[in-house]
Structure formats: structure tokens, C-alpha cells
Coordinates of N, CA and C in Angstrom, one line a residue:
X1 N 0.8 -1.2 0.0 CA 0.0 0.0 0.0 C 0.9 1.2 0.0
X2 N 0.6 2.2 -0.9 CA 1.4 3.4 -1.0 C 1.1 4.3 0.2
X3 N 2.1 5.2 0.4 CA 1.9 6.2 1.5 C 0.7 7.1 1.2
X4 N 0.4 7.4 -0.1 CA -0.7 8.3 -0.4 C -2.0 7.5 -0.2
X5 N -2.0 6.2 -0.5 CA -3.2 5.4 -0.3 C -3.5 5.3 1.2
X6 N -2.4 5.1 2.1 CA -2.6 5.0 3.5 C -3.2 6.2 4.1
X7 N -2.7 7.4 3.6 CA -3.2 8.7 4.1 C -4.6 8.9 3.7
X8 N -5.1 8.4 2.5 CA -6.5 8.6 2.2 C -7.4 7.8 3.1
X9 N -6.8 6.7 3.6 CA -7.6 5.9 4.5 C -7.7 6.5 5.9
X10 N -6.7 7.3 6.3 CA -6.6 7.9 7.6 C -7.6 9.0 7.8
X11 N -7.7 9.9 6.7 CA -8.6 11.0 6.8 C -9.4 11.2 5.5
X12 N -10.5 11.9 5.7 CA -11.3 12.2 4.5 C -11.4 13.7 4.5
X13 N -11.0 14.4 3.4 CA -11.0 15.8 3.4 C -12.3 16.5 3.8
X14 N -13.4 15.8 3.5 CA -14.7 16.3 3.9 C -14.9 16.3 5.4
X15 N -14.3 15.3 6.1 CA -14.5 15.2 7.5 C -13.1 15.1 8.2
X16 N -12.3 16.1 8.2 CA -11.0 16.1 8.8 C -11.1 16.0 10.3
X17 N -12.2 16.4 10.9 CA -12.3 16.3 12.4 C -13.0 15.1 12.9
X18 N -13.3 14.1 12.0 CA -14.0 12.9 12.4 C -13.1 11.7 12.3
X19 N -13.2 10.8 13.2 CA -12.7 9.5 13.1 C -11.2 9.3 13.1
X20 N -10.8 8.2 13.5 CA -9.3 7.8 13.4 C -8.9 7.2 12.1
X21 N -9.8 6.3 11.6 CA -9.5 5.7 10.4 C -10.8 5.3 9.6
X22 N -10.9 5.9 8.5 CA -12.1 5.7 7.7 C -11.9 4.6 6.6
X23 N -13.0 3.9 6.3 CA -12.9 3.0 5.2 C -12.7 3.8 3.9
X24 N -12.1 3.3 2.9 CA -12.0 4.0 1.6 C -13.4 4.2 1.1
X25 N -13.7 5.3 0.4 CA -15.0 5.7 0.0 C -15.7 4.6 -0.8
X26 N -15.0 3.9 -1.6 CA -15.6 2.8 -2.5 C -16.1 1.6 -1.7
X27 N -15.6 1.5 -0.4 CA -16.1 0.3 0.4 C -17.2 0.7 1.4
X28 N -17.5 2.0 1.5 CA -18.4 2.4 2.5 C -19.8 1.9 2.3
X29 N -20.4 2.0 1.1 CA -21.7 1.6 0.8 C -21.9 0.1 1.1
X30 N -21.0 -0.7 0.7 CA -21.1 -2.2 0.9 C -21.0 -2.5 2.4
X31 N -20.1 -1.9 3.1 CA -19.9 -2.2 4.5 C -21.1 -1.7 5.3
X32 N -21.7 -0.5 4.9 CA -22.9 0.0 5.5 C -24.0 -1.0 5.5
X33 N -24.3 -1.6 4.3 CA -25.3 -2.5 4.1 C -25.1 -3.8 4.9
X34 N -23.8 -4.3 4.9 CA -23.5 -5.5 5.7 C -23.8 -5.3 7.2
X35 N -23.4 -4.1 7.7 CA -23.6 -3.8 9.1 C -25.1 -3.7 9.4
X36 N -25.8 -3.0 8.5 CA -27.3 -2.9 8.7 C -27.9 -4.3 8.8
X37 N -27.5 -5.2 7.9 CA -28.0 -6.6 7.9 C -27.6 -7.3 9.2
X38 N -26.4 -7.1 9.7 CA -26.0 -7.7 11.0 C -26.9 -7.2 12.1
X39 N -27.2 -5.9 12.1 CA -28.0 -5.3 13.2 C -29.4 -5.8 13.1
X40 N -29.9 -5.9 11.9 CA -31.3 -6.5 11.8 C -31.4 -7.9 12.2
X41 N -30.3 -8.6 12.1 CA -30.2 -10.0 12.5 C -30.1 -10.2 14.0
X42 N -29.8 -9.1 14.8 CA -29.7 -9.2 16.2 C -31.1 -9.2 16.8
X43 N -31.4 -10.2 17.7 CA -32.7 -10.3 18.3 C -33.2 -9.1 19.0
X44 N -32.3 -8.4 19.7 CA -32.7 -7.3 20.5 C -33.1 -6.1 19.6
X45 N -32.6 -6.0 18.4 CA -33.0 -4.9 17.5 C -34.0 -5.3 16.4
X46 N -34.1 -6.5 16.1 CA -34.8 -7.0 14.9 C -36.3 -6.4 14.9
X47 N -37.1 -6.8 15.8 CA -38.5 -6.5 15.8 C -38.7 -5.0 16.0
X48 N -38.1 -4.3 17.0 CA -38.4 -2.9 17.1 C -37.9 -2.1 15.9
X49 N -36.7 -2.4 15.5 CA -36.2 -1.6 14.4 C -37.0 -1.8 13.1
X50 N -37.4 -3.1 12.8 CA -38.2 -3.3 11.6 C -39.6 -2.6 11.7
X51 N -40.1 -2.5 12.9 CA -41.4 -1.9 13.2 C -41.2 -0.3 12.9
X52 N -40.2 0.2 13.5 CA -40.0 1.7 13.4 C -39.6 2.1 12.0
X53 N -38.8 1.3 11.4 CA -38.4 1.6 10.0 C -39.5 1.4 9.0
X54 N -40.5 0.5 9.3 CA -41.6 0.3 8.4 C -42.8 1.2 8.6
X55 N -42.7 2.0 9.6 CA -43.8 2.9 10.0 C -43.4 4.3 10.2
X56 N -44.1 5.2 9.5 CA -43.9 6.6 9.8 C -45.0 7.3 8.9
X57 N -45.8 8.2 9.6 CA -46.8 8.9 8.8 C -46.3 10.2 8.3
X58 N -45.1 10.6 8.7 CA -44.4 11.8 8.3 C -45.3 13.0 8.7
X59 N -46.0 12.9 9.8 CA -46.8 14.0 10.3 C -46.0 15.1 10.9
X60 N -44.8 14.8 11.3 CA -43.9 15.8 11.9 C -44.3 16.3 13.3
X61 N -45.2 15.5 14.0 CA -45.5 15.8 15.4 C -44.2 15.8 16.2
X62 N -43.2 15.0 15.8 CA -42.0 14.8 16.5 C -41.2 16.2 16.5
X63 N -41.4 17.0 15.5 CA -40.7 18.2 15.4 C -41.0 19.2 16.5
X64 N -42.2 19.1 17.0 CA -42.6 20.1 18.1 C -41.9 19.8 19.4
X65 N -41.5 18.5 19.6 CA -40.8 18.2 20.8 C -39.3 18.2 20.7
X66 N -38.7 18.3 19.5 CA -37.3 18.2 19.3 C -36.6 19.5 19.5
X67 N -35.8 19.6 20.6 CA -35.1 20.9 20.9 C -34.1 21.2 19.8
X68 N -33.5 20.2 19.2 CA -32.5 20.5 18.1 C -33.2 21.2 16.9
X69 N -34.3 20.6 16.5 CA -35.1 21.3 15.4 C -35.7 22.6 15.8
X70 N -36.2 22.7 17.1 CA -36.7 24.0 17.5 C -35.7 25.1 17.5
X71 N -34.4 24.7 17.8 CA -33.4 25.7 17.8 C -32.9 26.1 16.4
X72 N -32.8 25.1 15.5 CA -32.2 25.4 14.1 C -33.3 25.7 13.1
X73 N -34.4 25.1 13.2 CA -35.5 25.1 12.2 C -35.0 24.6 10.8
X74 N -34.0 23.8 10.9 CA -33.4 23.2 9.7 C -34.1 21.8 9.4
X75 N -34.6 21.6 8.2 CA -35.3 20.3 7.9 C -34.4 19.1 8.2
X76 N -33.1 19.3 8.1 CA -32.2 18.1 8.4 C -32.2 17.8 9.9
X77 N -32.8 18.6 10.7 CA -32.9 18.3 12.2 C -34.2 17.7 12.6
X78 N -35.1 17.5 11.6 CA -36.4 16.9 11.9 C -36.2 15.4 12.2
X79 N -36.7 14.9 13.3 CA -36.5 13.5 13.6 C -37.0 12.6 12.5
X80 N -38.1 12.9 11.9 CA -38.7 12.0 10.8 C -37.7 12.1 9.6
X81 N -37.2 13.2 9.3 CA -36.2 13.3 8.2 C -35.0 12.5 8.4
X82 N -34.4 12.6 9.6 CA -33.2 11.9 10.0 C -33.5 10.4 9.9
X83 N -34.6 9.9 10.5 CA -34.9 8.5 10.5 C -35.2 8.0 9.1
X84 N -35.7 8.9 8.2 CA -36.0 8.5 6.9 C -34.7 8.2 6.1
X85 N -33.6 8.8 6.5 CA -32.4 8.5 5.8 C -32.1 7.0 5.9
X86 N -32.3 6.4 7.0 CA -32.1 5.0 7.2 C -33.3 4.2 6.7
X87 N -34.5 4.7 6.9 CA -35.7 4.0 6.5 C -35.7 3.7 5.0
X88 N -35.3 4.6 4.1 CA -35.4 4.4 2.7 C -34.4 3.4 2.2
X89 N -33.2 3.3 2.9 CA -32.2 2.3 2.6 C -32.7 0.9 3.1
X90 N -33.3 0.9 4.3 CA -33.9 -0.4 4.8 C -34.9 -0.9 3.8
X91 N -35.8 0.0 3.4 CA -36.9 -0.5 2.5 C -36.3 -1.0 1.1
X92 N -35.3 -0.4 0.6 CA -34.7 -0.8 -0.7 C -34.1 -2.1 -0.6
X93 N -33.3 -2.4 0.4 CA -32.5 -3.6 0.5 C -33.1 -4.7 1.3
X94 N -34.1 -4.4 2.2 CA -34.5 -5.5 3.1 C -36.0 -5.7 3.1
X95 N -36.8 -5.1 2.2 CA -38.2 -5.4 2.1 C -38.5 -5.8 0.6
X96 N -39.5 -6.6 0.5 CA -39.9 -7.1 -0.8 C -40.5 -5.9 -1.6
X97 N -41.3 -5.1 -1.0 CA -42.0 -4.0 -1.7 C -40.9 -3.0 -2.2
X98 N -39.9 -2.8 -1.4 CA -38.8 -1.8 -1.8 C -38.0 -2.4 -2.9
X99 N -37.7 -3.7 -2.9 CA -37.0 -4.3 -4.0 C -37.8 -4.3 -5.3
X100 N -39.1 -4.4 -5.2 CA -39.9 -4.5 -6.4 C -40.3 -3.1 -6.9
X101 N -40.7 -2.2 -6.0 CA -41.3 -1.0 -6.4 C -40.5 0.3 -6.2
X102 N -39.3 0.1 -5.5 CA -38.4 1.2 -5.3 C -39.0 2.5 -4.7
X103 N -38.8 3.6 -5.5 CA -39.2 4.9 -5.0 C -40.7 5.0 -4.8
X104 N -41.5 4.2 -5.5 CA -42.9 4.2 -5.3 C -43.3 4.0 -3.8
X105 N -42.5 3.2 -3.1 CA -42.8 2.9 -1.7 C -41.8 3.6 -0.7
X106 N -41.0 4.6 -1.3 CA -40.1 5.3 -0.5 C -38.7 4.7 -0.3
X107 N -38.4 3.7 -1.2 CA -37.1 3.0 -1.1 C -36.1 3.6 -2.1
X108 N -34.9 3.8 -1.6 CA -33.9 4.4 -2.5 C -32.6 3.7 -2.2
X109 N -31.8 3.5 -3.3 CA -30.5 2.9 -3.1 C -29.5 3.8 -2.3
X110 N -28.7 3.2 -1.5 CA -27.7 4.0 -0.7 C -26.6 4.6 -1.6
X111 N -26.3 5.8 -1.3 CA -25.3 6.5 -2.0 C -24.3 7.1 -1.0
X112 N -23.2 7.6 -1.5 CA -22.2 8.3 -0.7 C -22.8 9.5 -0.1
X113 N -23.6 10.2 -0.8 CA -24.3 11.4 -0.3 C -25.2 11.1 0.8
X114 N -25.9 10.0 0.8 CA -26.7 9.6 1.9 C -25.9 9.3 3.1
X115 N -24.7 8.7 3.0 CA -23.9 8.4 4.1 C -23.4 9.7 4.7
X116 N -23.0 10.7 3.8 CA -22.6 12.0 4.3 C -23.7 12.7 5.1
X117 N -24.9 12.6 4.6 CA -26.1 13.2 5.3 C -26.3 12.5 6.6
X118 N -26.1 11.2 6.7 CA -26.3 10.5 7.9 C -25.3 10.9 9.0
X119 N -24.0 11.1 8.5 CA -23.0 11.5 9.5 C -23.4 12.8 10.1
X120 N -23.8 13.7 9.3 CA -24.3 15.0 9.9 C -25.5 14.9 10.8
X121 N -26.5 14.2 10.3 CA -27.8 14.1 11.0 C -27.7 13.3 12.3
X122 N -27.1 12.1 12.2 CA -27.1 11.2 13.4 C -26.3 11.7 14.6
X123 N -25.3 12.5 14.3 CA -24.5 13.0 15.4 C -25.0 14.4 15.9
X124 N -26.0 15.0 15.2 CA -26.6 16.3 15.7 C -27.7 16.0 16.7
X125 N -28.3 14.8 16.6 CA -29.4 14.4 17.5 C -28.8 14.1 18.9
X126 N -29.4 14.5 20.0 CA -28.9 14.1 21.3 C -29.6 12.9 21.9
X127 N -30.5 12.3 21.1 CA -31.2 11.1 21.5 C -31.9 11.2 22.8
X128 N -32.6 12.3 23.0 CA -33.4 12.5 24.3 C -34.7 11.8 24.3
X129 N -35.2 11.4 23.1 CA -36.4 10.6 23.0 C -37.7 11.4 23.2
X130 N -37.6 12.7 23.2 CA -38.8 13.5 23.3 C -39.7 13.3 22.1
X131 N -39.1 13.1 21.0 CA -39.8 13.0 19.7 C -40.7 11.7 19.8
X132 N -40.3 10.7 20.4 CA -41.1 9.5 20.5 C -42.3 9.6 21.4
X133 N -42.2 10.5 22.4 CA -43.3 10.7 23.3 C -44.5 11.4 22.5
X134 N -44.2 12.2 21.6 CA -45.3 13.0 20.9 C -45.7 12.3 19.6
X135 N -45.0 11.2 19.2 CA -45.3 10.5 18.0 C -46.6 9.6 18.2
X136 N -47.6 9.8 17.3 CA -48.8 9.0 17.5 C -48.6 7.5 17.2
X137 N -47.5 7.2 16.5 CA -47.2 5.8 16.3 C -46.1 5.3 17.2
X138 N -45.7 6.1 18.1 CA -44.6 5.8 19.1 C -43.3 5.3 18.5
X139 N -42.9 5.9 17.4 CA -41.7 5.6 16.8 C -40.5 6.1 17.6
X140 N -39.6 5.2 17.9 CA -38.4 5.6 18.7 C -37.3 6.0 17.7
X141 N -37.3 7.3 17.4 CA -36.3 7.8 16.5 C -34.9 7.8 17.1
X142 N -34.8 7.8 18.4 CA -33.5 7.6 19.1 C -32.9 6.3 18.8
X143 N -33.7 5.2 18.8 CA -33.2 3.9 18.5 C -32.6 3.9 17.0
X144 N -33.4 4.5 16.1 CA -32.9 4.5 14.7 C -31.6 5.3 14.7
X145 N -31.5 6.4 15.4 CA -30.3 7.2 15.4 C -29.2 6.4 16.0
X146 N -29.4 5.7 17.1 CA -28.4 4.9 17.7 C -27.8 3.8 16.7
X147 N -28.8 3.2 16.1 CA -28.3 2.1 15.1 C -27.6 2.8 14.0
X148 N -28.0 4.0 13.5 CA -27.3 4.7 12.5 C -25.8 5.0 12.9
X149 N -25.7 5.4 14.2 CA -24.3 5.7 14.7 C -23.5 4.4 14.8
X150 N -24.1 3.3 15.2 CA -23.4 2.1 15.2 C -22.8 1.7 13.8
X151 N -23.7 1.9 12.8 CA -23.3 1.6 11.4 C -22.2 2.5 11.0
X152 N -22.4 3.8 11.3 CA -21.3 4.8 10.9 C -20.0 4.6 11.6
X153 N -20.1 4.1 12.8 CA -18.8 3.8 13.6 C -18.1 2.7 12.9
X154 N -18.8 1.7 12.3 CA -18.2 0.6 11.6 C -17.5 1.1 10.3
X155 N -17.9 2.3 9.8 CA -17.3 2.9 8.6 C -16.2 3.8 9.0
X156 N -16.0 4.1 10.3 CA -15.0 4.9 10.8 C -15.4 6.3 11.1
X157 N -16.7 6.6 11.1 CA -17.3 7.9 11.4 C -17.7 8.0 12.8
X158 N -16.8 8.5 13.6 CA -17.1 8.8 15.0 C -16.4 10.2 15.3
X159 N -17.2 11.1 15.8 CA -16.6 12.4 16.1 C -15.4 12.3 17.0
X160 N -14.3 12.9 16.7 CA -13.0 12.8 17.5 C -13.2 13.2 18.9
X161 N -14.0 14.2 19.2 CA -14.3 14.6 20.6 C -15.0 13.5 21.4
X162 N -15.9 12.8 20.7 CA -16.6 11.7 21.4 C -15.6 10.5 21.7
X163 N -14.8 10.2 20.8 CA -13.8 9.2 21.0 C -12.8 9.6 22.1
X164 N -12.3 10.8 22.1 CA -11.4 11.2 23.1 C -12.0 11.3 24.5
X165 N -13.2 11.8 24.6 CA -13.9 11.9 25.9 C -14.2 10.5 26.5
X166 N -14.6 9.6 25.6 CA -14.9 8.2 26.1 C -13.6 7.5 26.6
X167 N -12.6 7.6 25.8 CA -11.3 7.0 26.2 C -10.8 7.6 27.5
X168 N -10.9 8.9 27.6 CA -10.4 9.6 28.9 C -11.2 9.1 30.1
X169 N -12.5 9.1 29.9 CA -13.3 8.6 31.0 C -13.1 7.2 31.4
X170 N -13.0 6.3 30.4 CA -12.8 4.9 30.7 C -11.4 4.7 31.2
X171 N -10.4 5.4 30.7 CA -9.0 5.2 31.2 C -8.8 5.8 32.6
X172 N -9.3 7.0 32.9 CA -9.0 7.6 34.1 C -10.0 7.2 35.2
X173 N -11.2 7.1 34.9 CA -12.3 6.9 35.9 C -12.8 5.5 35.9
X174 N -12.8 4.9 34.7 CA -13.3 3.5 34.6 C -14.7 3.3 34.1
X175 N -15.4 4.5 34.0 CA -16.8 4.4 33.4 C -17.1 5.8 32.8
X176 N -18.1 5.8 31.9 CA -18.4 7.0 31.2 C -19.4 8.0 31.9
X177 N -19.8 7.6 33.1 CA -20.7 8.4 33.9 C -19.9 9.2 35.0
X178 N -18.6 9.1 35.0 CA -17.8 9.8 36.0 C -18.1 9.5 37.5
X179 N -18.6 8.2 37.6 CA -18.9 7.8 39.0 C -17.6 7.3 39.6
X180 N -17.2 7.7 40.8 CA -16.0 7.2 41.4 C -16.1 5.7 41.6
X181 N -15.0 5.0 41.5 CA -14.9 3.6 41.6 C -15.6 3.0 42.8
X182 N -15.4 3.6 44.0 CA -16.0 3.1 45.2 C -17.6 3.2 45.1
X183 N -18.1 4.3 44.6 CA -19.5 4.5 44.4 C -20.1 3.5 43.4
X184 N -19.3 3.3 42.3 CA -19.8 2.3 41.3 C -19.9 0.9 41.9
X185 N -18.8 0.5 42.6 CA -18.8 -0.8 43.2 C -20.0 -0.9 44.2
X186 N -20.3 0.1 44.9 CA -21.4 0.1 45.9 C -22.7 -0.1 45.2
X187 N -22.9 0.2 44.0 CA -24.2 0.0 43.3 C -24.4 -1.4 42.8
X188 N -23.3 -2.2 42.8 CA -23.4 -3.6 42.4 C -24.0 -4.5 43.4

């Protein structure tokens, strides 16, 4: 592997502040789909995730409860819009209707641009779950966001500050809640 090729794997000019090591751009779509398939295969996520990804009225009741959207008023901060990024990929690759009818049922093929949008959207959400409380269908957008982050982490997209903070807390304190060791042991 050449030095130039190694460097292209280390950083992506579009995201110089993210991640330690990114997959090459040409491998990201394939790895994204593989990871989504693995997540869907996990018993703990399978039923709720398939339910939430298969259901959304796009009524935007969630927007009224989302403090991120209320602050920015940017469409990209709507919980339904953010979840739809993953929903349309799920429908395209993991549902019969999406494979047969594509865009007619809201299914779209995954692109690099979609991954870029997910990086921005999934890490802007604070996963407070207020959107789910106001949703008439009780869709847990935070779960969809969490799964999106898991998939993006497999591609190498993790904000550097998040990685540094977690490593520091785990290394110095032993947990990410900053609970002193004696207090933590007392809770067991």
C-alpha cells in the first residue's frame, strides 16, 4: 500500500475532524449494508427496528418536541427526516416492496451522499427521545439514530471529541458516567 493510499484511509478531506481511520469511499456503501444486515439479525433490535423503519406517517409531530429542530429550524434536524435516511435504505434492500417498487414505496439505493447526510444528522441528535413521546405511532427515532451511529462507527465515522472523551473517562475513571470507583462498586 502506498503512502498516499494509506493517508487517504486515515482522513477524509470532507471530515477532517472525524474518526481515526475511515474505510475507503468505495467500500463504505457495501460495509454500511453489511452492518445494517447484521444489526437487523440481532434479536434485540430486529422487531423494534423493523417496526420503526416500516412505520412513519411523516406527520412531523416529532418536530414540536425536538429541541434541536426547535433551535435550528433546519429540515435536516427533523427526527422524521433523519430517520427516513435509514428508512429508505432499509426499504430498498430489506423489504420485498422496496426491491420491487423502489421509489414508489419510499425506497432508495444507498449513495455516498446519503452516508454524508447520515454522518451530519445522526450526530446532531442528542437522542433525548422527546420525539417518540409525541409520535402518534410511538416511533423511537432515538433507536434509529443509535443504530445509524453504530453503522457509521463501523465505517470509521465517530466524532473525534466523542472518542477522546470516552477514552479519557474509561481510562482515568473506569466508566463514562464519572462515577467514582467506590460508588460504582457500591451500586453492584
